[in-house]
PDB file of C-alpha atoms in Angstrom:
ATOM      1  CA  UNK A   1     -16.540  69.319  30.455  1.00 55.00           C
ATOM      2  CA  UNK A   2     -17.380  66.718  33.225  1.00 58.00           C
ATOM      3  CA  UNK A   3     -13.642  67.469  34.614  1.00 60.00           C
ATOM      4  CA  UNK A   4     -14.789  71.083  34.613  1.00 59.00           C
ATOM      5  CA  UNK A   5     -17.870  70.026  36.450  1.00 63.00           C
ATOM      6  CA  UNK A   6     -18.040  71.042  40.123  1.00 61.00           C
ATOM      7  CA  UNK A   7     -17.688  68.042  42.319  1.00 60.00           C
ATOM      8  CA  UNK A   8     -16.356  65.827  39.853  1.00 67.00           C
ATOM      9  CA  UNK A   9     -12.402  65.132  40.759  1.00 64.00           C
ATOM     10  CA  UNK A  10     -11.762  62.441  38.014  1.00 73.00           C
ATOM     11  CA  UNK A  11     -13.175  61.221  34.686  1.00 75.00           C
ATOM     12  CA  UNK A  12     -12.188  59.488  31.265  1.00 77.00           C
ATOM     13  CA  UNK A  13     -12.579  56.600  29.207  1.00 79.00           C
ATOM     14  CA  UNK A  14     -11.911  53.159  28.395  1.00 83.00           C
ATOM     15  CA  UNK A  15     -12.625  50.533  26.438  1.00 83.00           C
ATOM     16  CA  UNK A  16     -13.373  47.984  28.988  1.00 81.00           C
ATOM     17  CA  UNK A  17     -14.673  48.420  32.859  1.00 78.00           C
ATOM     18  CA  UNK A  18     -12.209  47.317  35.153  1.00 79.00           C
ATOM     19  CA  UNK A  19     -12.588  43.648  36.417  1.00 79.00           C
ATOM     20  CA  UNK A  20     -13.864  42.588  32.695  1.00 76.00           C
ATOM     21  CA  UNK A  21     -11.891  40.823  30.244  1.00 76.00           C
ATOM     22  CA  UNK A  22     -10.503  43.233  27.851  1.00 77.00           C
ATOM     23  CA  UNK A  23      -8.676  41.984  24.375  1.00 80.00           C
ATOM     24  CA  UNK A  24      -6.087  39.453  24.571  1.00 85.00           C
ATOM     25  CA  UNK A  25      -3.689  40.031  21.370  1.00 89.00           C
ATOM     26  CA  UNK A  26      -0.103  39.896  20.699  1.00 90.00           C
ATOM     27  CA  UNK A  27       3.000  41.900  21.733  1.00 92.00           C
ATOM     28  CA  UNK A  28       7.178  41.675  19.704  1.00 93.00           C
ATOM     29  CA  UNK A  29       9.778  44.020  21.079  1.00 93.00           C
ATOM     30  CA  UNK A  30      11.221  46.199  18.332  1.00 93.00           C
ATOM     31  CA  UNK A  31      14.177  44.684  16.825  1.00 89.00           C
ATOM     32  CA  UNK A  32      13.462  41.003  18.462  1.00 91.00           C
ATOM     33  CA  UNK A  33      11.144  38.714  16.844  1.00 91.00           C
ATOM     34  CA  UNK A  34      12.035  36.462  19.742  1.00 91.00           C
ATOM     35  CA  UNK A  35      10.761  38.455  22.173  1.00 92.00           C
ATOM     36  CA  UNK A  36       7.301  37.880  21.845  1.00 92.00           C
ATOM     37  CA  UNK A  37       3.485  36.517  23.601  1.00 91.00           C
ATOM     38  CA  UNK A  38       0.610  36.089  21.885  1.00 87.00           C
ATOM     39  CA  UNK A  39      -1.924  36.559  24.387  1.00 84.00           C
ATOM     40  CA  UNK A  40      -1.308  39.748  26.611  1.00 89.00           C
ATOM     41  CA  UNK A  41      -4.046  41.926  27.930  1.00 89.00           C
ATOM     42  CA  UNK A  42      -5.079  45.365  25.510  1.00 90.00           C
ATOM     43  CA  UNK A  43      -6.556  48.305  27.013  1.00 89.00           C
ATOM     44  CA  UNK A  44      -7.563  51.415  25.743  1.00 89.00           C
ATOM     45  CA  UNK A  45      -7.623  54.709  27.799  1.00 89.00           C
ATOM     46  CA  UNK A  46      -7.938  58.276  28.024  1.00 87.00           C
ATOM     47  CA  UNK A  47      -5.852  61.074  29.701  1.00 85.00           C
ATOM     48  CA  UNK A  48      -6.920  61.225  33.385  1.00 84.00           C
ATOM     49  CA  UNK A  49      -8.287  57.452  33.344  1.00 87.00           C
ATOM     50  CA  UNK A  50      -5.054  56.109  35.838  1.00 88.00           C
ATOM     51  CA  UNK A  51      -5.436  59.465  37.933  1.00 85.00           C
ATOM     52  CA  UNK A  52      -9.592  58.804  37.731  1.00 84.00           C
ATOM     53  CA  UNK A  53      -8.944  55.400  39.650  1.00 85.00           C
ATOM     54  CA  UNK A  54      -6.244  56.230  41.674  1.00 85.00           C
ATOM     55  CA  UNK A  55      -2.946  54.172  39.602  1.00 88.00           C
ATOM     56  CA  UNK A  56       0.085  55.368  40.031  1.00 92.00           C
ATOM     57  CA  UNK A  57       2.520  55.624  37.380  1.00 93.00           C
ATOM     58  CA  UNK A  58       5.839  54.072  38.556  1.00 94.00           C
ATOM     59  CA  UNK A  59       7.954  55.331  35.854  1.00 93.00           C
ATOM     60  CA  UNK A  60       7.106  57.852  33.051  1.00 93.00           C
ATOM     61  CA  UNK A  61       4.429  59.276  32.395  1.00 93.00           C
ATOM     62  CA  UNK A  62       0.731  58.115  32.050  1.00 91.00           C
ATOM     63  CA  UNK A  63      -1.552  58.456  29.146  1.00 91.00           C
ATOM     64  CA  UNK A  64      -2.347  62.215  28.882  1.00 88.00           C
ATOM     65  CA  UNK A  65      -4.694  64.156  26.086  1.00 85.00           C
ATOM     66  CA  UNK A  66      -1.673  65.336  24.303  1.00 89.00           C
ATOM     67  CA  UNK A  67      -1.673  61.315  22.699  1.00 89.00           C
ATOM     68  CA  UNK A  68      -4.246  61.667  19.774  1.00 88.00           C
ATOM     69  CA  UNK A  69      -4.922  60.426  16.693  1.00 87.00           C
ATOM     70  CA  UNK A  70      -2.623  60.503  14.058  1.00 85.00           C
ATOM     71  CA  UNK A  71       0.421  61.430  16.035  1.00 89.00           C
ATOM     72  CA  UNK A  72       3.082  60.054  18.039  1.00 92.00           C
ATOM     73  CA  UNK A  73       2.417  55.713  18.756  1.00 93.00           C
ATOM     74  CA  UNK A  74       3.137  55.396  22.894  1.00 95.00           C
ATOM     75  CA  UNK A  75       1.964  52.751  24.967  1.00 94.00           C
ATOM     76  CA  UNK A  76       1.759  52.720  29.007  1.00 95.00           C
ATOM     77  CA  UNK A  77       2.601  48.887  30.235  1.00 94.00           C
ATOM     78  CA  UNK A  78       2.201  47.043  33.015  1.00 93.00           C
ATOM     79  CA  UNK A  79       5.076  46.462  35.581  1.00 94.00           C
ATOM     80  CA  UNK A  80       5.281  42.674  34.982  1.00 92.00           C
ATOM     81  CA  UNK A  81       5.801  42.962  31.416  1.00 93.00           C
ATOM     82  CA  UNK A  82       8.377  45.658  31.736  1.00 93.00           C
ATOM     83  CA  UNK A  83      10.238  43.344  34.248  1.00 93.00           C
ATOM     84  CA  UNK A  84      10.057  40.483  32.064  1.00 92.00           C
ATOM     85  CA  UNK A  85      11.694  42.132  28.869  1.00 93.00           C
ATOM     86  CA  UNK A  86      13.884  44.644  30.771  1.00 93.00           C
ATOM     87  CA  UNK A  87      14.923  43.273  33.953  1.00 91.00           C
ATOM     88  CA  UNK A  88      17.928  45.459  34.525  1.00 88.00           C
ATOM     89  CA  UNK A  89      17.034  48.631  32.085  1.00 91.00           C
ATOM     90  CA  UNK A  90      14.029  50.803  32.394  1.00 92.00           C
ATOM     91  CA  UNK A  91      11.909  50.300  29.608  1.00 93.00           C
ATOM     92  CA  UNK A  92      11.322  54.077  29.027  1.00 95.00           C
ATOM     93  CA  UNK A  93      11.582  54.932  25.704  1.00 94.00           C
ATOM     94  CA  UNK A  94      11.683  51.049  24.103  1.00 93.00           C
ATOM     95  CA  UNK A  95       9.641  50.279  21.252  1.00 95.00           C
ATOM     96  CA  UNK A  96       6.953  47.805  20.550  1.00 94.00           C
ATOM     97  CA  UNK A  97       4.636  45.965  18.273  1.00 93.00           C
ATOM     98  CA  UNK A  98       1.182  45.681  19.786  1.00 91.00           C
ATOM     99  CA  UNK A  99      -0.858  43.192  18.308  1.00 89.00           C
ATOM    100  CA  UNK A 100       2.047  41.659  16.649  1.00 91.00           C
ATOM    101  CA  UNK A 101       3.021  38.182  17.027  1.00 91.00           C
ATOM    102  CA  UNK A 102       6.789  36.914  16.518  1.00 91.00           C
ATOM    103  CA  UNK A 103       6.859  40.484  14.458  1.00 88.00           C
ATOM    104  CA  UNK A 104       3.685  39.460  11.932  1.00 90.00           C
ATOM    105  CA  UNK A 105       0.421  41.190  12.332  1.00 87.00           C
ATOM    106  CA  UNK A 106      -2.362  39.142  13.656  1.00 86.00           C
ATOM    107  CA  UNK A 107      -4.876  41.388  11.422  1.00 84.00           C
ATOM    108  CA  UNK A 108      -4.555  43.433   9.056  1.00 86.00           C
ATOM    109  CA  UNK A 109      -5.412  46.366  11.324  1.00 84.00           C
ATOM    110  CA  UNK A 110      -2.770  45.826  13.392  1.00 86.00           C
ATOM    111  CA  UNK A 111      -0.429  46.795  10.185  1.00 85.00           C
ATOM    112  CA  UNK A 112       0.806  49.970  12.123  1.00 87.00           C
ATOM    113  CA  UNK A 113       3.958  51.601  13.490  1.00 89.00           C
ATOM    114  CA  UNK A 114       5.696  50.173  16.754  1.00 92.00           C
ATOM    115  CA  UNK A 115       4.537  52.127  19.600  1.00 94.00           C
ATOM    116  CA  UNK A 116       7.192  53.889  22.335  1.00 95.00           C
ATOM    117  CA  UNK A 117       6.557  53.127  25.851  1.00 95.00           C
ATOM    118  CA  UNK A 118       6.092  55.749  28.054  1.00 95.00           C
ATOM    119  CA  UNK A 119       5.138  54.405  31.220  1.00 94.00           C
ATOM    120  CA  UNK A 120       5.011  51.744  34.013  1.00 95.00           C
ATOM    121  CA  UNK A 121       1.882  50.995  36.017  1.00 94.00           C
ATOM    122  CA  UNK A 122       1.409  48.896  38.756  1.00 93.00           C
ATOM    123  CA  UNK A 123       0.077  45.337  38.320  1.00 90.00           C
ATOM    124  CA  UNK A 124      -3.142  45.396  38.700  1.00 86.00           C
ATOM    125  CA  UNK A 125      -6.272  42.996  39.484  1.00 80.00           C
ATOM    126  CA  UNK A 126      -7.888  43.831  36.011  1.00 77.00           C
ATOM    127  CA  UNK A 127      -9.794  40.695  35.286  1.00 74.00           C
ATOM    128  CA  UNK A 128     -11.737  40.126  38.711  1.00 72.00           C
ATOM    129  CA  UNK A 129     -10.954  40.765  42.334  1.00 74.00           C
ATOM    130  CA  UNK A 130      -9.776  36.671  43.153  1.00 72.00           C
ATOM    131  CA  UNK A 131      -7.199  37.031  40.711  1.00 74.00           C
ATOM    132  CA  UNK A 132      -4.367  35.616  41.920  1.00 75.00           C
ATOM    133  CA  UNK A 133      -1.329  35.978  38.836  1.00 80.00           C
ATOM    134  CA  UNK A 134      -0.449  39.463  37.358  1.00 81.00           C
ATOM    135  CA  UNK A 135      -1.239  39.111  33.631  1.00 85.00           C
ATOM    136  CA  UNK A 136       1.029  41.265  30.890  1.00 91.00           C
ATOM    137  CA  UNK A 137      -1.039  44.434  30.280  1.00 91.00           C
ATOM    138  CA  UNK A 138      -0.753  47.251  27.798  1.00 93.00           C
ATOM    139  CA  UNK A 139      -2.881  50.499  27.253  1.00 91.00           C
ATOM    140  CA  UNK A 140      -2.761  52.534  24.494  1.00 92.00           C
ATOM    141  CA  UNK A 141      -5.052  56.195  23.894  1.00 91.00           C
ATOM    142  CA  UNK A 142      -8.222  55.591  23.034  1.00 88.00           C
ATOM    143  CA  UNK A 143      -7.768  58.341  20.153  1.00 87.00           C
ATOM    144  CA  UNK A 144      -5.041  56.254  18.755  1.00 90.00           C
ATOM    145  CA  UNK A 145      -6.912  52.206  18.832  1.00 87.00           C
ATOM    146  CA  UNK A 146      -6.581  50.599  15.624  1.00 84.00           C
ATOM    147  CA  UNK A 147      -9.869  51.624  13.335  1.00 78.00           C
ATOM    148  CA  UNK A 148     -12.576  48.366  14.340  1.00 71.00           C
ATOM    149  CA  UNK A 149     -10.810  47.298  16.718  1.00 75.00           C
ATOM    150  CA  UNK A 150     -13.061  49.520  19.877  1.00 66.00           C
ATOM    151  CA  UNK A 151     -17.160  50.315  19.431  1.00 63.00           C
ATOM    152  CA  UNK A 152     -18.510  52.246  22.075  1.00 63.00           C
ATOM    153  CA  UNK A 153     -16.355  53.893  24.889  1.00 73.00           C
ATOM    154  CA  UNK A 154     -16.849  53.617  29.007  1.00 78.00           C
ATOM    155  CA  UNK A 155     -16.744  56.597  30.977  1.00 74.00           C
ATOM    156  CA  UNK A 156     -15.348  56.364  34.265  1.00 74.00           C
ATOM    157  CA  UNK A 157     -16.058  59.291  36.675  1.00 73.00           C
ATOM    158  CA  UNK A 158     -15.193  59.784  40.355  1.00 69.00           C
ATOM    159  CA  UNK A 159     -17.443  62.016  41.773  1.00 67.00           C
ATOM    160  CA  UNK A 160     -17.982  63.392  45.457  1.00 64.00           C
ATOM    161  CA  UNK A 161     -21.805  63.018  44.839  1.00 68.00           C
ATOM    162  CA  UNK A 162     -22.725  59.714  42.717  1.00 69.00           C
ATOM    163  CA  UNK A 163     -26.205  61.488  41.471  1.00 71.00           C
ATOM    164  CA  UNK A 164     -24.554  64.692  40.786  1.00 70.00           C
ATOM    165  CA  UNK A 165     -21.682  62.753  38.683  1.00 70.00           C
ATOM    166  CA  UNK A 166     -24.468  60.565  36.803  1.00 73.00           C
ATOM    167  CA  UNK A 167     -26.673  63.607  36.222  1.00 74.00           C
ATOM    168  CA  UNK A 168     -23.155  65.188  34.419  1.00 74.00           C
ATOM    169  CA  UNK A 169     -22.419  62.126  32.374  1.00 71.00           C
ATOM    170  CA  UNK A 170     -26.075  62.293  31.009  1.00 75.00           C
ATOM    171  CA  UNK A 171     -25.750  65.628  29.846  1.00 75.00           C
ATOM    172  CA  UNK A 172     -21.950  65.795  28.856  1.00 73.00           C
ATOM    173  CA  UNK A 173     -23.264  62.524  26.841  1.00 70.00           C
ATOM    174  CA  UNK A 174     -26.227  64.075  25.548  1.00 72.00           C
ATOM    175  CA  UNK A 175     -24.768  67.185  24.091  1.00 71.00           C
ATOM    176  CA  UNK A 176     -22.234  64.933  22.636  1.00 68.00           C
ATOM    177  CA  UNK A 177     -24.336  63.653  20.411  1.00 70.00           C
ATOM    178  CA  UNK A 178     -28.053  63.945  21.142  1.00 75.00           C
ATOM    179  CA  UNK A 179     -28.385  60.809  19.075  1.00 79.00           C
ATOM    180  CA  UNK A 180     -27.023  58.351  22.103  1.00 74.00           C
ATOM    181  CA  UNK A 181     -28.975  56.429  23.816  1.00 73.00           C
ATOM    182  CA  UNK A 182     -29.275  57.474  27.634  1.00 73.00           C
ATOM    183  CA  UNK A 183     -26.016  55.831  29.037  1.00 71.00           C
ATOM    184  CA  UNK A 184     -26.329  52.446  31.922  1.00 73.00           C
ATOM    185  CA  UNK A 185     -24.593  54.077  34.610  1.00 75.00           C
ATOM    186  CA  UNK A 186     -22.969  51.600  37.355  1.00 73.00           C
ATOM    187  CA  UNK A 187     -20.836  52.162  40.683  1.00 73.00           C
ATOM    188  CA  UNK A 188     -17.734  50.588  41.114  1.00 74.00           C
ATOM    189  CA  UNK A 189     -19.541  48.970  44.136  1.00 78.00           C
ATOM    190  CA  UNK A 190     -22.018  47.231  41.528  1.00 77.00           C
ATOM    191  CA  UNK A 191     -19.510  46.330  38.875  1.00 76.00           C
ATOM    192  CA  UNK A 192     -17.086  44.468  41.698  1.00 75.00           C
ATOM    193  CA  UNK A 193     -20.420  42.592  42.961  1.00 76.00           C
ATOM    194  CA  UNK A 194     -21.319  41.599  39.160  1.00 75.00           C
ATOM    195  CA  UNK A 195     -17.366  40.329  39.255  1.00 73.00           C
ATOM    196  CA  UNK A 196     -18.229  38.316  42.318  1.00 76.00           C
ATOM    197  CA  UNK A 197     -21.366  36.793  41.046  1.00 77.00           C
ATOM    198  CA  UNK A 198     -19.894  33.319  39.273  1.00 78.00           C
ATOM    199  CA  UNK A 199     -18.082  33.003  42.272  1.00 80.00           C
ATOM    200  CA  UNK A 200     -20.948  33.347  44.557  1.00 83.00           C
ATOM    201  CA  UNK A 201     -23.761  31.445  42.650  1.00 86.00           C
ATOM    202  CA  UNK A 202     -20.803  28.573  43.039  1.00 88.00           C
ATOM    203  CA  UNK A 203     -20.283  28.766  46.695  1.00 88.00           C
ATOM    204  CA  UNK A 204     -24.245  29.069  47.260  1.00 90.00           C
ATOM    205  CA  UNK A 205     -24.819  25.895  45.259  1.00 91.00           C
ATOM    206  CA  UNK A 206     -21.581  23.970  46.812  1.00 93.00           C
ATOM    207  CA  UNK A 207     -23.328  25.182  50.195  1.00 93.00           C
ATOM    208  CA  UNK A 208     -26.718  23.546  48.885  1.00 93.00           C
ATOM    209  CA  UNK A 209     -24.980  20.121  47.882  1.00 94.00           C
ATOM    210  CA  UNK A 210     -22.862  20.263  50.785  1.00 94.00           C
ATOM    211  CA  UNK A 211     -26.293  20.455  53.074  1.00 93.00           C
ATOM    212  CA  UNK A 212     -28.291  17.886  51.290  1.00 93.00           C
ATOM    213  CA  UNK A 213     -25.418  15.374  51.742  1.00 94.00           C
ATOM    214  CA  UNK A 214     -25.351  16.462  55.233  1.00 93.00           C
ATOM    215  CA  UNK A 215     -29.352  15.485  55.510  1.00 93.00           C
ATOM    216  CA  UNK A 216     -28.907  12.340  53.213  1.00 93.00           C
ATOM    217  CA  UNK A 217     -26.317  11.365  55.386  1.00 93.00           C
ATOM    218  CA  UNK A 218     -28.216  11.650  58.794  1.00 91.00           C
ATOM    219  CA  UNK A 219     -31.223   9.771  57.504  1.00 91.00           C
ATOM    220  CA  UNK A 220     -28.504   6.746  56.466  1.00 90.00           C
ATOM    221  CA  UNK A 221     -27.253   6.986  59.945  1.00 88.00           C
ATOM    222  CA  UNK A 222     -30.149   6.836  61.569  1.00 86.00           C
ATOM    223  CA  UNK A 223     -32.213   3.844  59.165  1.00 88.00           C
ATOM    224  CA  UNK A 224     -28.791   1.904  60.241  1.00 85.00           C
ATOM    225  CA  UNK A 225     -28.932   2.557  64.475  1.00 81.00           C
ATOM    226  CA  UNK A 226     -32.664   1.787  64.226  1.00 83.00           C
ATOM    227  CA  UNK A 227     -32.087  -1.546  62.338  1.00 84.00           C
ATOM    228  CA  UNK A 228     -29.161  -2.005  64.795  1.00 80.00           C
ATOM    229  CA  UNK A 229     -31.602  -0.997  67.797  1.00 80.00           C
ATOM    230  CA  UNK A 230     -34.548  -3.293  66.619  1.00 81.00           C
ATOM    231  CA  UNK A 231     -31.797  -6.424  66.430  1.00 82.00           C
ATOM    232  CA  UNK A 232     -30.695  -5.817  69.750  1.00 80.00           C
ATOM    233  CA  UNK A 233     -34.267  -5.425  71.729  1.00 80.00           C
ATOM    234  CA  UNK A 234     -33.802  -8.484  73.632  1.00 83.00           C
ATOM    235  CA  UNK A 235     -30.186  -8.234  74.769  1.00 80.00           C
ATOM    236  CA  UNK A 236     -31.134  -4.520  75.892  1.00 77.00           C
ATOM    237  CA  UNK A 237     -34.107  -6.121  77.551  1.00 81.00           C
ATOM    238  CA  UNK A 238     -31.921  -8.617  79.060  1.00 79.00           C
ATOM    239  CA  UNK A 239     -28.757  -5.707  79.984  1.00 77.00           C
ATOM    240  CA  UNK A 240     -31.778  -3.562  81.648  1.00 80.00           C
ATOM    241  CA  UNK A 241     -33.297  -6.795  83.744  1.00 81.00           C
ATOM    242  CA  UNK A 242     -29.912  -6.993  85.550  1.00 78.00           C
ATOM    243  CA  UNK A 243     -29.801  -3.758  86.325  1.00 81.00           C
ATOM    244  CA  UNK A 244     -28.233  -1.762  83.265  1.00 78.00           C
ATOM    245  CA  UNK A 245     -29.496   2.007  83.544  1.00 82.00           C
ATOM    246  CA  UNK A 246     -30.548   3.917  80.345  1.00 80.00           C
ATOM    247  CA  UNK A 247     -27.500   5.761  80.206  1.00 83.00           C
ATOM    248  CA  UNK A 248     -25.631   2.985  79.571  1.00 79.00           C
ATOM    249  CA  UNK A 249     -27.536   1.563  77.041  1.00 79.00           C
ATOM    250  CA  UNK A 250     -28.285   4.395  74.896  1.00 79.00           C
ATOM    251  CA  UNK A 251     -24.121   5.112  75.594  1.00 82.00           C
ATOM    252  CA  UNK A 252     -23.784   0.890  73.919  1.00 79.00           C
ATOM    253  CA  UNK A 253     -25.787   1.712  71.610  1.00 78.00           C
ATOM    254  CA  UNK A 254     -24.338   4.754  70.137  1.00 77.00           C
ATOM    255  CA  UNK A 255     -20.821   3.190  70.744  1.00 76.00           C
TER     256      UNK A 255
END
């Protein structure tokens, strides 16, 4: 419906926003309990959530509608974790144990087939916008997530009109299931800015400490010319009898 919707070039779903921490679980490559990490990052997604944002797919294909519940397991990676387990192969077509760690489940949810990979994505700043190391990423449909393992869904749309394409999120939400709560609706604008914000509050209050020393440090200077000053009253008087100018004194001074 809301691709249907005039105006509207892009929408799906997720199960986290982009620059928020999604689920860090484990990954084994079928047929090598070796080749393992315990702590990758898990995504869920819909068809037309990489062509929503923009994300190319590198090799493949991306994550389409035609993944749903119940039938084939694939898996769309990231392009760090495809070079780091297939440097010199394309890693079309390889299978994998999501949520898996040296080939054991790390629930009991995560009991389920290995899952074919079908496509490579970029690397991509997922967690926040100052991230600075590409992190091993995987997303899987959002019809085929492990049962517990997601709640509620996000909805990303990209629409020419942000009004029009929160009006049509409402309603596509609403008919739904009239039982849902009225959606909170952000831009991408607000959700990078809500990224930003630990980052910010930090450099205002670094800017605050940073000032106070500043004016801490200007009263210490100035208590110690004074007491120098108020030492020195005579020899100044004496400098300035024999014909010292002010210049030169204050110049002493505040050598």
């Amino acid at each position: 419906m809301l691709r249907a919707t005039p105006g509207i070039s892009g929408a799906g779903s997720a199960s986290t926003l982009p620059l928020q921490r999604g689920w860090n679980l484990g990954m084994t490559v079928d047929g090598n309990n070796d080749l393992t990490e315990g702590g990758l990052e898990w995504r869920a997604a819909s068809g037309g959530y990489f062509q929503t944002f923009g994300i190319p797919v590198l090799q493949g294909r991306g994550l389409s509608d035609i993944d749903v519940h119940g039938g084939h397991p694939v898996v769309v990676v990231s392009q760090s974790l495809a070079k780091r387990y297939w440097p010199n192969e394309s890693p079309i077509g390889k299978l994998i144990w999501v949520g898996r760690f040296k080939g054991k489940p790390m629930a009991p949810i995560f009991d389920e087939p290995a899952r074919e990979m079908v496509g490579v994505v970029p690397d991509l700043k997922d967690m926040s916008l100052d991230q600075l190391r590409p992190r091993h990423t995987v997303w899987i449909p959002v019809t085929q997530v492990p049962r517990g393992l997601v709640h509620l869904p996000v909805f990303v749309v990209h629409a020419a009109d942000a009004a029009a394409g929160a009006r049509a999120l409402r309603q596509a939400i609403a008919e739904a299931d009239p039982r849902m709560p009225p959606p909170d609706i952000a831009s991408m604008r607000d959700v990078a800015a809500a990224s930003l914000a630990p980052r910010r509050f930090s450099l205002v209050l670094m800017s605050v400490f940073a000032a106070l020393a500043l004016t801490l440090t200007s009263v210490g200077i100035y208590g110690v010319v004074q007491y120098s000053v108020e030492r020195r009253v005579q020899e100044i008087g004496v400098r300035m009898a024999l014909g010292a100018r002010s210049r030169e004194v204050v110049t002493l001074i505040v050598a």
